[in-house]
XYZ file of C-alpha atoms in Angstrom:
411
model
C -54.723 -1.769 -40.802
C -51.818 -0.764 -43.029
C -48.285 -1.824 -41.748
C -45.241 0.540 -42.649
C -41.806 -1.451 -42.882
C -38.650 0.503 -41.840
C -35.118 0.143 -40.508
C -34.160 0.452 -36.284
C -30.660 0.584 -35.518
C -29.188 -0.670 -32.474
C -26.154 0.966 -30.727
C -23.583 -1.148 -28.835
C -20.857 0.772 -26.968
C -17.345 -0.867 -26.990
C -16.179 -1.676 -23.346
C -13.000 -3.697 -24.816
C -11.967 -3.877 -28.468
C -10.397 -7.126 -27.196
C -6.957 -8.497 -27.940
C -5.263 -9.279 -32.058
C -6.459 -13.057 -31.386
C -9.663 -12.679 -30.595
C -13.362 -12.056 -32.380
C -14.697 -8.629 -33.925
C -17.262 -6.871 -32.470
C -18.929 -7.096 -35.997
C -18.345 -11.257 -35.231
C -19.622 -11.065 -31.817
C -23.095 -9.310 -32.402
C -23.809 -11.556 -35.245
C -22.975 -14.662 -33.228
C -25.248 -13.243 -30.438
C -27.907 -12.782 -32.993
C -27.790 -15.884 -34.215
C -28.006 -17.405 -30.480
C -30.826 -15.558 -30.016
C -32.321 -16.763 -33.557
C -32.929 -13.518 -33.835
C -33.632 -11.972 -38.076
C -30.958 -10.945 -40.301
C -29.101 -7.492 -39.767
C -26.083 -5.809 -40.958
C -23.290 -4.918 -38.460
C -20.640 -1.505 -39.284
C -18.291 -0.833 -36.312
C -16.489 2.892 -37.168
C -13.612 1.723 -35.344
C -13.897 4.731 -32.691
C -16.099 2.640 -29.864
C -19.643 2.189 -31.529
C -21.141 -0.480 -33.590
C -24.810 -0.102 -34.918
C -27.050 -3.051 -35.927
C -29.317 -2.386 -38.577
C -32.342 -4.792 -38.005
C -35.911 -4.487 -40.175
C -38.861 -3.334 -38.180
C -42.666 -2.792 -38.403
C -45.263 -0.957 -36.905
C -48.563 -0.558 -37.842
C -50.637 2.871 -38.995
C -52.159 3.335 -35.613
C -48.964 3.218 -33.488
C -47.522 5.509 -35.924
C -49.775 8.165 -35.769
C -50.107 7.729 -31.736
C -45.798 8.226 -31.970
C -46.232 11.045 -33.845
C -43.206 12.145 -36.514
C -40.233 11.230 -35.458
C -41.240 11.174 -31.574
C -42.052 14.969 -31.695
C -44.812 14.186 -28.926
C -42.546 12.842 -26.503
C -41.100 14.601 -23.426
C -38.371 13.667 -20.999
C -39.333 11.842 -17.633
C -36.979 11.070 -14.681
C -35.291 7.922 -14.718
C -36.655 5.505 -12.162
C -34.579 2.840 -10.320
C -35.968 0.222 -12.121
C -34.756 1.988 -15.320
C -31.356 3.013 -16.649
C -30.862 3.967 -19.861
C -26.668 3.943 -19.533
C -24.734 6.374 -21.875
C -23.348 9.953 -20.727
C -19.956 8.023 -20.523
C -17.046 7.069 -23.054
C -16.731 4.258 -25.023
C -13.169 2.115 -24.453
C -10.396 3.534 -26.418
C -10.560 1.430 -30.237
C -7.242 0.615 -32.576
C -7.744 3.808 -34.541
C -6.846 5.968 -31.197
C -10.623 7.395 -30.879
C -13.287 6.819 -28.404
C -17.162 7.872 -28.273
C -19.291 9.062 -26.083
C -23.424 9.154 -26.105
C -26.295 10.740 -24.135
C -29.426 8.693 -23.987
C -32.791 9.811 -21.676
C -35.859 8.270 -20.767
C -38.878 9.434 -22.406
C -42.735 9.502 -21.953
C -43.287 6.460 -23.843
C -41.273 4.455 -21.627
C -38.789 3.532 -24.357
C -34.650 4.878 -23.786
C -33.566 7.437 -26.525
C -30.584 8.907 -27.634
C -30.222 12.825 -27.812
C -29.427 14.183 -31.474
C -26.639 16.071 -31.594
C -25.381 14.650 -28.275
C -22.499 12.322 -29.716
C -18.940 13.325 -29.500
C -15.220 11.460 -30.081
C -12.094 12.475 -29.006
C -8.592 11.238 -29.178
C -7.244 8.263 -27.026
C -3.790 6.837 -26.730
C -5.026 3.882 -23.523
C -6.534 0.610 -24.054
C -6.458 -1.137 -27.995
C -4.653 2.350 -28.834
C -0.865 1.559 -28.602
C -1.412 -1.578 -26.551
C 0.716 -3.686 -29.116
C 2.319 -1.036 -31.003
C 4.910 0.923 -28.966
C 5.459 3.717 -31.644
C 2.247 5.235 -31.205
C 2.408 4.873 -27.582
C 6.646 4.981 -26.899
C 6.020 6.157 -23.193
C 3.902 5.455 -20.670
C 4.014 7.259 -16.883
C 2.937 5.529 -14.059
C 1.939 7.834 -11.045
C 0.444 6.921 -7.132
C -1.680 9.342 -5.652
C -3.172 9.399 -2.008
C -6.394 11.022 -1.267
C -6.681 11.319 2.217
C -10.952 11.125 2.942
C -11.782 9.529 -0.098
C -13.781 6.041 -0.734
C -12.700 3.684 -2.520
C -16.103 1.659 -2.652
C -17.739 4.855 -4.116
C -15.244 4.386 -7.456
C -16.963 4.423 -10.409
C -16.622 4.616 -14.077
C -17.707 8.227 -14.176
C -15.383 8.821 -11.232
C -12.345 7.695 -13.374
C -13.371 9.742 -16.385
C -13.787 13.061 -14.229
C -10.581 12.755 -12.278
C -9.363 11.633 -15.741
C -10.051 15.221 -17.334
C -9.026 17.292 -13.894
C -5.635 14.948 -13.935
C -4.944 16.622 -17.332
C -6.150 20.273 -16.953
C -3.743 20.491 -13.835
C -0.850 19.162 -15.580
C -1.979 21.074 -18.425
C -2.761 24.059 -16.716
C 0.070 26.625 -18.167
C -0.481 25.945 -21.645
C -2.671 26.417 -24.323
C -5.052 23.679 -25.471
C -2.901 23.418 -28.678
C 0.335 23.669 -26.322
C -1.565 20.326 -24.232
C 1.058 17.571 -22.941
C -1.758 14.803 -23.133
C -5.530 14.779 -22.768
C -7.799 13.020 -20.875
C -8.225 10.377 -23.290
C -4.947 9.704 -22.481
C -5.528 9.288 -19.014
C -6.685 5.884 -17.269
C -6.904 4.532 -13.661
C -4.773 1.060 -12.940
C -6.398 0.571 -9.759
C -8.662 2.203 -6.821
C -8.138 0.891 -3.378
C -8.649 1.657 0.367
C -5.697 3.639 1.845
C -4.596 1.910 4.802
C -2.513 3.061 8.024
C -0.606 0.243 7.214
C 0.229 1.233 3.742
C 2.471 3.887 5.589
C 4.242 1.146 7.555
C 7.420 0.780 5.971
C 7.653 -2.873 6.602
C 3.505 -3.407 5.745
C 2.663 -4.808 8.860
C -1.357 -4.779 9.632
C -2.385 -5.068 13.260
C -3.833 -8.434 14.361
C -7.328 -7.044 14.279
C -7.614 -6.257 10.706
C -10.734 -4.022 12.091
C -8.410 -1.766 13.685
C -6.184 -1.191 10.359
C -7.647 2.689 10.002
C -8.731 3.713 6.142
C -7.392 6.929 5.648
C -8.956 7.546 2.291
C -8.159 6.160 -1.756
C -4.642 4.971 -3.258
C -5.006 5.244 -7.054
C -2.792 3.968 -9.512
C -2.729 6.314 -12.515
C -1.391 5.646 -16.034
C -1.026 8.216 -18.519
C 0.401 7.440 -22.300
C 2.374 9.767 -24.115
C 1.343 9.504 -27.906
C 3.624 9.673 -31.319
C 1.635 11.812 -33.439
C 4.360 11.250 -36.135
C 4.020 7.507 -36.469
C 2.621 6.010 -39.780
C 0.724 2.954 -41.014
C 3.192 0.177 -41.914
C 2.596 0.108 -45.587
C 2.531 -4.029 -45.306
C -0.314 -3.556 -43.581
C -3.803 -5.744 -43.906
C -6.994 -4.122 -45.246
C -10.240 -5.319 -44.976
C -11.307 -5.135 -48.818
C -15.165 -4.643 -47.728
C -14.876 -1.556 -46.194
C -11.451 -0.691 -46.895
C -10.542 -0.720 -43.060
C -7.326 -2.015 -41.466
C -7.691 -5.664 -39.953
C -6.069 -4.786 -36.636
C -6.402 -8.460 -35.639
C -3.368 -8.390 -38.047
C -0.145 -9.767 -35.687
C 2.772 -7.365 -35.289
C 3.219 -3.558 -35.398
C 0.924 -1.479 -36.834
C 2.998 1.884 -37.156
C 6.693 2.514 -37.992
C 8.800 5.544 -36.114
C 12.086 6.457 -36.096
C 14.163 6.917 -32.693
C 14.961 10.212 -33.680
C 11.370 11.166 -32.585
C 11.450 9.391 -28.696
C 13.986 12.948 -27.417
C 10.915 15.399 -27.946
C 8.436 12.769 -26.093
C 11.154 11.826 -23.408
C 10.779 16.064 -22.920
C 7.286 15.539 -22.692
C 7.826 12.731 -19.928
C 10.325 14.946 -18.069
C 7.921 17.806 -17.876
C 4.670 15.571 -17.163
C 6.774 14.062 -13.322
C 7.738 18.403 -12.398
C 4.157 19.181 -13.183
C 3.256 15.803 -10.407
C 6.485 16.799 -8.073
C 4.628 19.939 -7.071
C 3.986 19.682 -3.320
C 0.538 21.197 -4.098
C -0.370 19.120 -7.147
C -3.090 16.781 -5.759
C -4.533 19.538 -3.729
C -4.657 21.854 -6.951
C -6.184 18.628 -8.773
C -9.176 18.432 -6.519
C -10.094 21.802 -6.260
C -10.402 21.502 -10.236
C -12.260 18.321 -10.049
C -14.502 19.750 -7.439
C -15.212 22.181 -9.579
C -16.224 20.153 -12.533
C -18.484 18.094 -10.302
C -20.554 21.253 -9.660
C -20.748 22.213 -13.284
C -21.443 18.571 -14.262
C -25.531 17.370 -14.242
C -24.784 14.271 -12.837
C -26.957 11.157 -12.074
C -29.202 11.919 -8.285
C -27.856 8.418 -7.643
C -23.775 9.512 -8.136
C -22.211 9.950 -4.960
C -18.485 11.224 -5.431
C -16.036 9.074 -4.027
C -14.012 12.630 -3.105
C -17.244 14.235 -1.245
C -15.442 14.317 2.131
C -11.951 15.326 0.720
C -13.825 18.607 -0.818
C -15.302 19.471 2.312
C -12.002 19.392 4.879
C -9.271 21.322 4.157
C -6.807 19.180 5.912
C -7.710 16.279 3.622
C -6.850 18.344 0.938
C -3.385 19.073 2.210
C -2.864 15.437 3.147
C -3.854 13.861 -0.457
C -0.327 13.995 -2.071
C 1.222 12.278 -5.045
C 4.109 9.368 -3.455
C 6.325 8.817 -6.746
C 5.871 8.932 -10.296
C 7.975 6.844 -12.965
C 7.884 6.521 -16.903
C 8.327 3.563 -18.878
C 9.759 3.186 -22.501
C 8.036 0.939 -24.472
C 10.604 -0.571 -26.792
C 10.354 -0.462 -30.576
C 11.625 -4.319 -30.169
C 8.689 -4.953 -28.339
C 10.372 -5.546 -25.073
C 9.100 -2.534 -22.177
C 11.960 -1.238 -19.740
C 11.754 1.170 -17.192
C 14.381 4.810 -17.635
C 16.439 4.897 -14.956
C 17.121 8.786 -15.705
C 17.089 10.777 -12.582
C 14.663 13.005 -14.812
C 12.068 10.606 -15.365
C 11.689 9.486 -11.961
C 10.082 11.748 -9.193
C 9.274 10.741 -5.579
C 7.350 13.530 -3.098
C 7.956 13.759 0.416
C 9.252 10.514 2.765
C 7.779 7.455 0.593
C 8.205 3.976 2.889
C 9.328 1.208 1.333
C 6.368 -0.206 -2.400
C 5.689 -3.169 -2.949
C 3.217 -2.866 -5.657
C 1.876 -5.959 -8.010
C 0.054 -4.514 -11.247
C -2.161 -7.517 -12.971
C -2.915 -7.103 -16.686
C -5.594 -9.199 -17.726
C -5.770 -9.688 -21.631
C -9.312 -10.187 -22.414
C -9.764 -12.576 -25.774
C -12.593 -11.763 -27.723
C -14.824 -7.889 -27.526
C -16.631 -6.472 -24.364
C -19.721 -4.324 -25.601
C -22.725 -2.796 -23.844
C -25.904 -2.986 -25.570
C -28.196 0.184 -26.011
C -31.214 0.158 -28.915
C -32.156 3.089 -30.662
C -33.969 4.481 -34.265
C -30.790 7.008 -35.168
C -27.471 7.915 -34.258
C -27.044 11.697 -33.308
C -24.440 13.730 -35.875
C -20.706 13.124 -34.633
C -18.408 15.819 -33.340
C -14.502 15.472 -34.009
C -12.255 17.176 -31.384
C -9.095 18.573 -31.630
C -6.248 16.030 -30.107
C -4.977 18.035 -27.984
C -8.065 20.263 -27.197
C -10.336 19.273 -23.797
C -13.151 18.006 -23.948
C -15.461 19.812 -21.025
C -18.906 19.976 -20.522
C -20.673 22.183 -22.232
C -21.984 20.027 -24.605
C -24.412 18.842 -21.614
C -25.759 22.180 -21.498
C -26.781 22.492 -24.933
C -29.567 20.031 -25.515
C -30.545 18.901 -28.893
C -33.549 16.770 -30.081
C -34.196 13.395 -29.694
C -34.192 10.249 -31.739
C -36.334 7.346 -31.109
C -35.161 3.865 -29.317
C -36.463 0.717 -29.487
C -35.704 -0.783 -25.998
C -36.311 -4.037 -24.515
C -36.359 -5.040 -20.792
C -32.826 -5.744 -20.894
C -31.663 -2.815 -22.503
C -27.701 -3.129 -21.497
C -27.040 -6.445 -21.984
C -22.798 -7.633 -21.425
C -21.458 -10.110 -24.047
């Protein structure tokens, strides 16, 4: 029997580019390879939150014909609970301010593949975007929200990235898509949590019997950046002279701006807390993201942490956002809060916060593994155009994954 040699790539999606001191993702999947003692591949990262292996493979004449050209034969089957092919969600936001996101199904012959056409980037200013380099990311906004009905255990990554997007189209909801404050790349949640009767308590004082300490719904801690879009590459710079690519493990800003162009984005700030100072914000907010979880073909197995707030009105009037602040992050490299009147908003009677934000720096790269034959062609948006969903409605064809048992593997 003749056997036909040919190339499978594997897909990893970045969770965490991972911090100026630690590894590569290129360094990580190598070292992982080599742990595994597995054969020698070639590694290319783009930089926008996917790295493909490219490993040798072979398969003999009989297979082949019984795959058929390119998987033509296949046809989609229902994902099972013992099977979950991941994707459908975006990658972390990488150093060149882009992030990726891909659609993989289950097919007929039991293997995960990733639909053709299905791959799309937009702009992000959150994570390794801006997180050492203030002039691409000069202000950030901090914002609290209550949801009164919502679950906090129900919180999922596909929660954040749909209230993510109906965050921004409210905000955004006056102006063109060219006219756009931020997007939703722009958009990430600091923390979930239970909202307590006690968190209305202005001296925090829980009853005795924790038991009796009544959830009211979700407190979210929302950070949105505000991005320089006329900040350029510091000319001293490092490049990477195999692939011409900037070494971003460099130490140091990356960018250089002027002060001359923080006014305009302080503006942008200023408008972003009236927008969240409306009394009907929030409720405006969910009515949009209720909306987009009808349009959305989402997993059987999602259950949206918000299902209860959609269906009572009175939850929706209750939700509410508390206070809303911006913070400069200074060229120098030191962050300090505005005191301006302007960039500071607080709605309704808020009791006295005590709030503790923990950053974690995570050394070394975070990806999720996912093995396929070809990637699908990429899609560019606009920075300051939305992202929806119609690209889930439009179904292309299918490329070919080579899948193990362990098919998402974390590093």
């Amino acid at each position: 029997d003749v056997t036909l040699s040919g190339t499978e790539v594997w897909t990893r999606i970045v969770q965490s580019p991972g911090t100026s001191t630690g590894a590569t993702c290129e360094e990580v999947s190598i070292s992982e390879n080599e742990n595994n003692k597995g054969e020698k591949m070639e590694v290319q990262c783009d930089g926008k939150g996917i790295c493909r292996e490219f490993r040798r493979c072979d398969i003999n004449c009989a297979n082949a014909i019984a795959l058929g050209s390119a998987g033509e034969g296949l046809s989609k089957e229902p994902e099972s609970p013992a099977v979950n092919c991941g994707g459908g969600t975006w990658s972390a936001c990488d150093y060149s301010c882009s992030q990726t996101r891909i659609n993989v199904v289950y097919m007929s012959d039991g293997q995960c593949h990733e639909e053709k056409g299905l791959e799309f980037t937009r702009p992000c200013h959150v994570h390794a975007c801006g997180r050492e380099d203030p002039c691409r990311v000069p202000f950030v906004i901090h914002a609290i929200l209550k949801i009164r009905g919502a679950i906090a255990d129900l919180w999922t990554k596909k929660s954040e990235e749909m209230f993510a997007e109906a965050f921004a189209a409210t905000v955004n909801r006056n102006r063109n898509p060219d006219e756009a404050l931020f997007g939703p790349g722009d958009v990430i949640v600091v923390r979930a949590s239970a909202w307590k009767a006690s968190d209305d308590n202005i001296f925090g004082d829980t009853p005795d019997d924790e038991s009796q300490d009544e959830v009211l719904g979700m407190q979210l801690v929302v950070e949105t950046s505000i991005a320089n879009y006329n900040a350029i590459l510091a000319s001293n710079e490092v490049v990477d002279e195999t692939n011409g690519r900037v070494d971003h493990r460099a130490r140091g800003p990356k960018y250089i701006c002027d002060e001359s162009e923080m006014q305009p984005l302080a503006a942008i700030a200023t408008d972003i807390h009236r927008q969240l100072a409306q009394q009907n914000f929030v409720p405006m907010m969910l009515e949009v993201l209720k909306q987009d979880e009808r349009d959305e073909q989402l997993d059987r197995a999602h259950v949206s942490p918000f299902h209860y707030t959609f269906e009572d009105g009175g939850f929706l009037q209750q939700s509410k956002v508390v206070t809303s602040w911006t913070i400069k992050t200074d060229i120098g490299g030191i962050e300090s809060e505005l005191d301006s009147d302007d960039m500071k908003y607080t709605s309704g009677t808020s009791p006295m916060l005590l709030l503790t934000l923990t950053a974690t720096a995570l050394v070394g790269y975070l990806c999720t593994t996912k093995r396929k034959a070809t990637s699908g062609n990429g899609t560019k948006a606009n920075r300051n155009a939305f992202q929806r969903r119609s690209d889930l409605r439009t179904r292309g064809k299918y490329s070919r994954m080579v899948l193990a048992r362990d098919d998402v593997s974390t590093i």
